[in-house]
Amino acid sequence: MSSVLRPATPLDASKLGEILYRFEHETPWMPKEHSLAETIAFCDRMIAQGWITVAQDPATGQILGFCAKDGPEICALYLLPEHTGLGVGKQLLDQAKETSPELQLWTFEANHDAQRFYRREGFVETQRTNGHRNSEGLPDIEYRWQVKEMEHAT
């Protein structure tokens, strides 16, 4: 599926918050720590920082997912669950790669699907923690990606 990528606007905060909230509340291993209102406010703050790119269905206008990027750090990449495995996440990640020669992100150790996705997209594990660095207290993994010299030269 090919989606349209665009910068998020303040009017997107509720839809992005719903996507993030659904992930937290529909993922069995994820602690349920935030209300929908808190999650929307969090997304609104990331939008105000200019960090978020949304993927939107060109036919319906539905927001399918988003990527929040602060410099080289991918702070969030979430999709509607029914749109995973369709290339939307790759499209968002490819755009992030186009804007930075290196990227860094964290994912939860329990999120095996995310780990497979990031490794397939060229990310390399650099460290693991026991969860002391995130508010959820869950073990996590840092991944990094760099443009290869051959890619950079072309």
mmCIF file of C-alpha atoms in Angstrom:
data_model
loop_
_atom_site.group_PDB
_atom_site.id
_atom_site.type_symbol
_atom_site.label_atom_id
_atom_site.label_comp_id
_atom_site.label_asym_id
_atom_site.label_seq_id
_atom_site.Cartn_x
_atom_site.Cartn_y
_atom_site.Cartn_z
ATOM 1 C CA MET A 1 0.000 0.000 0.000
ATOM 2 C CA SER A 2 1.331 3.409 -0.891
ATOM 3 C CA SER A 3 0.360 6.181 1.455
ATOM 4 C CA VAL A 4 0.855 9.924 1.349
ATOM 5 C CA LEU A 5 3.411 11.207 3.849
ATOM 6 C CA ARG A 6 3.019 14.695 5.272
ATOM 7 C CA PRO A 7 3.941 16.688 8.371
ATOM 8 C CA ALA A 8 1.429 16.327 11.185
ATOM 9 C CA THR A 9 -0.777 19.273 12.096
ATOM 10 C CA PRO A 10 -2.429 20.041 15.452
ATOM 11 C CA LEU A 11 -5.689 18.648 14.063
ATOM 12 C CA ASP A 12 -4.005 15.214 13.812
ATOM 13 C CA ALA A 13 -3.290 14.928 17.551
ATOM 14 C CA SER A 14 -6.444 12.999 18.408
ATOM 15 C CA LYS A 15 -5.986 10.415 15.621
ATOM 16 C CA LEU A 16 -2.305 9.933 16.488
ATOM 17 C CA GLY A 17 -3.180 9.663 20.170
ATOM 18 C CA GLU A 18 -5.732 6.973 19.358
ATOM 19 C CA ILE A 19 -3.107 4.942 17.462
ATOM 20 C CA LEU A 20 -0.634 5.161 20.339
ATOM 21 C CA TYR A 21 -3.336 4.490 22.933
ATOM 22 C CA ARG A 22 -4.525 1.413 21.030
ATOM 23 C CA PHE A 23 -0.968 0.041 20.990
ATOM 24 C CA GLU A 24 -0.636 0.481 24.750
ATOM 25 C CA HIS A 25 -4.051 -0.954 25.583
ATOM 26 C CA GLU A 26 -4.167 -3.774 23.011
ATOM 27 C CA THR A 27 -0.635 -5.083 23.652
ATOM 28 C CA PRO A 28 -0.804 -7.705 26.417
ATOM 29 C CA TRP A 29 2.713 -7.149 27.795
ATOM 30 C CA MET A 30 2.460 -3.340 27.812
ATOM 31 C CA PRO A 31 1.627 -1.623 31.128
ATOM 32 C CA LYS A 32 -1.592 0.398 30.938
ATOM 33 C CA GLU A 33 -0.326 3.747 32.245
ATOM 34 C CA HIS A 34 -1.936 6.510 30.182
ATOM 35 C CA SER A 35 -5.436 7.754 29.509
ATOM 36 C CA LEU A 36 -6.497 8.603 25.982
ATOM 37 C CA ALA A 37 -6.425 12.317 26.901
ATOM 38 C CA GLU A 38 -2.835 12.035 28.171
ATOM 39 C CA THR A 39 -1.790 10.203 25.020
ATOM 40 C CA ILE A 40 -3.390 12.822 22.764
ATOM 41 C CA ALA A 41 -1.644 15.597 24.733
ATOM 42 C CA PHE A 42 1.683 13.760 24.333
ATOM 43 C CA CYS A 43 1.167 13.529 20.557
ATOM 44 C CA ASP A 44 0.181 17.204 20.469
ATOM 45 C CA ARG A 45 3.508 18.112 22.134
ATOM 46 C CA MET A 46 5.454 16.072 19.544
ATOM 47 C CA ILE A 47 3.492 17.757 16.733
ATOM 48 C CA ALA A 48 4.316 21.192 18.200
ATOM 49 C CA GLN A 49 8.013 20.244 18.129
ATOM 50 C CA GLY A 50 7.710 19.421 14.402
ATOM 51 C CA TRP A 51 8.729 15.811 14.955
ATOM 52 C CA ILE A 52 5.836 13.899 13.386
ATOM 53 C CA THR A 53 5.240 12.666 9.866
ATOM 54 C CA VAL A 54 1.921 10.946 9.229
ATOM 55 C CA ALA A 55 1.086 8.292 6.670
ATOM 56 C CA GLN A 56 -2.337 8.900 5.197
ATOM 57 C CA ASP A 57 -4.456 6.786 2.866
ATOM 58 C CA PRO A 58 -4.727 8.867 -0.338
ATOM 59 C CA ALA A 59 -8.207 7.551 -1.130
ATOM 60 C CA THR A 60 -9.908 7.903 2.260
ATOM 61 C CA GLY A 61 -7.733 10.437 4.097
ATOM 62 C CA GLN A 62 -7.449 8.022 7.043
ATOM 63 C CA ILE A 63 -4.238 8.329 9.066
ATOM 64 C CA LEU A 64 -2.604 4.892 8.977
ATOM 65 C CA GLY A 65 0.376 5.604 11.214
ATOM 66 C CA PHE A 66 3.087 8.044 12.161
ATOM 67 C CA CYS A 67 6.772 8.473 12.820
ATOM 68 C CA ALA A 68 8.144 10.942 15.370
ATOM 69 C CA LYS A 69 11.778 11.894 14.747
ATOM 70 C CA ASP A 70 13.907 14.290 16.771
ATOM 71 C CA GLY A 71 17.158 14.762 14.858
ATOM 72 C CA PRO A 72 18.637 11.276 14.445
ATOM 73 C CA GLU A 73 16.341 9.717 17.064
ATOM 74 C CA ILE A 74 13.185 7.877 16.073
ATOM 75 C CA CYS A 75 11.030 8.578 19.139
ATOM 76 C CA ALA A 76 7.963 6.697 17.919
ATOM 77 C CA LEU A 77 6.793 4.695 14.914
ATOM 78 C CA TYR A 78 3.265 3.360 15.276
ATOM 79 C CA LEU A 79 0.645 2.087 12.837
ATOM 80 C CA LEU A 80 -2.963 1.114 13.065
ATOM 81 C CA PRO A 81 -2.744 -2.648 13.728
ATOM 82 C CA GLU A 82 -4.784 -3.466 10.633
ATOM 83 C CA HIS A 83 -2.187 -1.685 8.476
ATOM 84 C CA THR A 84 0.952 -3.459 9.675
ATOM 85 C CA GLY A 85 2.775 -5.589 7.129
ATOM 86 C CA LEU A 86 1.576 -3.469 4.196
ATOM 87 C CA GLY A 87 4.673 -1.287 3.714
ATOM 88 C CA VAL A 88 3.437 1.790 5.589
ATOM 89 C CA GLY A 89 6.036 1.486 8.352
ATOM 90 C CA LYS A 90 8.793 0.969 5.782
ATOM 91 C CA GLN A 91 7.630 4.040 3.890
ATOM 92 C CA LEU A 92 7.793 6.154 7.075
ATOM 93 C CA LEU A 93 11.192 4.719 8.013
ATOM 94 C CA ASP A 94 12.577 5.238 4.492
ATOM 95 C CA GLN A 95 11.638 8.909 4.697
ATOM 96 C CA ALA A 96 13.424 9.194 8.053
ATOM 97 C CA LYS A 97 16.499 7.565 6.484
ATOM 98 C CA GLU A 98 16.427 10.108 3.655
ATOM 99 C CA THR A 99 16.697 12.979 6.152
ATOM 100 C CA SER A 100 19.513 11.590 8.341
ATOM 101 C CA PRO A 101 22.754 9.728 7.605
ATOM 102 C CA GLU A 102 22.238 7.831 10.870
ATOM 103 C CA LEU A 103 19.273 6.943 13.048
ATOM 104 C CA GLN A 104 18.866 5.612 16.562
ATOM 105 C CA LEU A 105 15.840 4.180 18.354
ATOM 106 C CA TRP A 106 14.734 2.034 21.272
ATOM 107 C CA THR A 107 12.198 -0.764 21.207
ATOM 108 C CA PHE A 108 10.913 -2.985 23.966
ATOM 109 C CA GLU A 109 12.522 -6.404 24.269
ATOM 110 C CA ALA A 110 9.028 -7.922 24.244
ATOM 111 C CA ASN A 111 8.208 -6.291 20.887
ATOM 112 C CA HIS A 112 9.499 -9.071 18.627
ATOM 113 C CA ASP A 113 7.686 -7.755 15.537
ATOM 114 C CA ALA A 114 9.434 -4.369 15.850
ATOM 115 C CA GLN A 115 12.801 -6.054 16.323
ATOM 116 C CA ARG A 116 12.350 -8.125 13.149
ATOM 117 C CA PHE A 117 11.237 -5.029 11.235
ATOM 118 C CA TYR A 118 14.186 -2.865 12.310
ATOM 119 C CA ARG A 119 16.758 -5.613 11.669
ATOM 120 C CA ARG A 120 15.260 -6.217 8.214
ATOM 121 C CA GLU A 121 15.578 -2.469 7.546
ATOM 122 C CA GLY A 122 19.315 -2.461 8.351
ATOM 123 C CA PHE A 123 19.302 -1.485 12.037
ATOM 124 C CA VAL A 124 21.873 -3.100 14.326
ATOM 125 C CA GLU A 125 21.426 -3.746 18.030
ATOM 126 C CA THR A 126 23.870 -1.677 20.100
ATOM 127 C CA GLN A 127 22.759 -2.225 23.691
ATOM 128 C CA ARG A 128 20.097 -3.614 26.025
ATOM 129 C CA THR A 129 18.826 -2.353 29.354
ATOM 130 C CA ASN A 130 16.767 -3.872 32.141
ATOM 131 C CA GLY A 131 14.115 -1.158 31.768
ATOM 132 C CA HIS A 132 15.657 1.532 33.964
ATOM 133 C CA ARG A 133 15.653 4.077 31.129
ATOM 134 C CA ASN A 134 11.929 3.995 30.237
ATOM 135 C CA SER A 135 8.847 4.948 32.241
ATOM 136 C CA GLU A 136 7.265 1.526 31.717
ATOM 137 C CA GLY A 137 10.170 -0.261 33.427
ATOM 138 C CA LEU A 138 10.380 -2.794 30.583
ATOM 139 C CA PRO A 139 13.661 -4.210 29.246
ATOM 140 C CA ASP A 140 14.528 -2.488 25.981
ATOM 141 C CA ILE A 141 16.976 -2.584 23.093
ATOM 142 C CA GLU A 142 18.735 0.240 21.314
ATOM 143 C CA TYR A 143 19.143 -0.023 17.532
ATOM 144 C CA ARG A 144 21.218 2.122 15.196
ATOM 145 C CA TRP A 145 21.324 2.552 11.443
ATOM 146 C CA GLN A 146 23.893 4.346 9.255
ATOM 147 C CA VAL A 147 24.060 5.097 5.567
ATOM 148 C CA LYS A 148 26.595 2.764 3.985
ATOM 149 C CA GLU A 149 29.388 4.531 2.117
ATOM 150 C CA MET A 150 28.234 3.014 -1.185
ATOM 151 C CA GLU A 151 24.688 4.366 -0.643
ATOM 152 C CA HIS A 152 26.071 7.740 0.384
ATOM 153 C CA ALA A 153 28.261 8.000 -2.729
ATOM 154 C CA THR A 154 25.411 7.475 -5.187
#
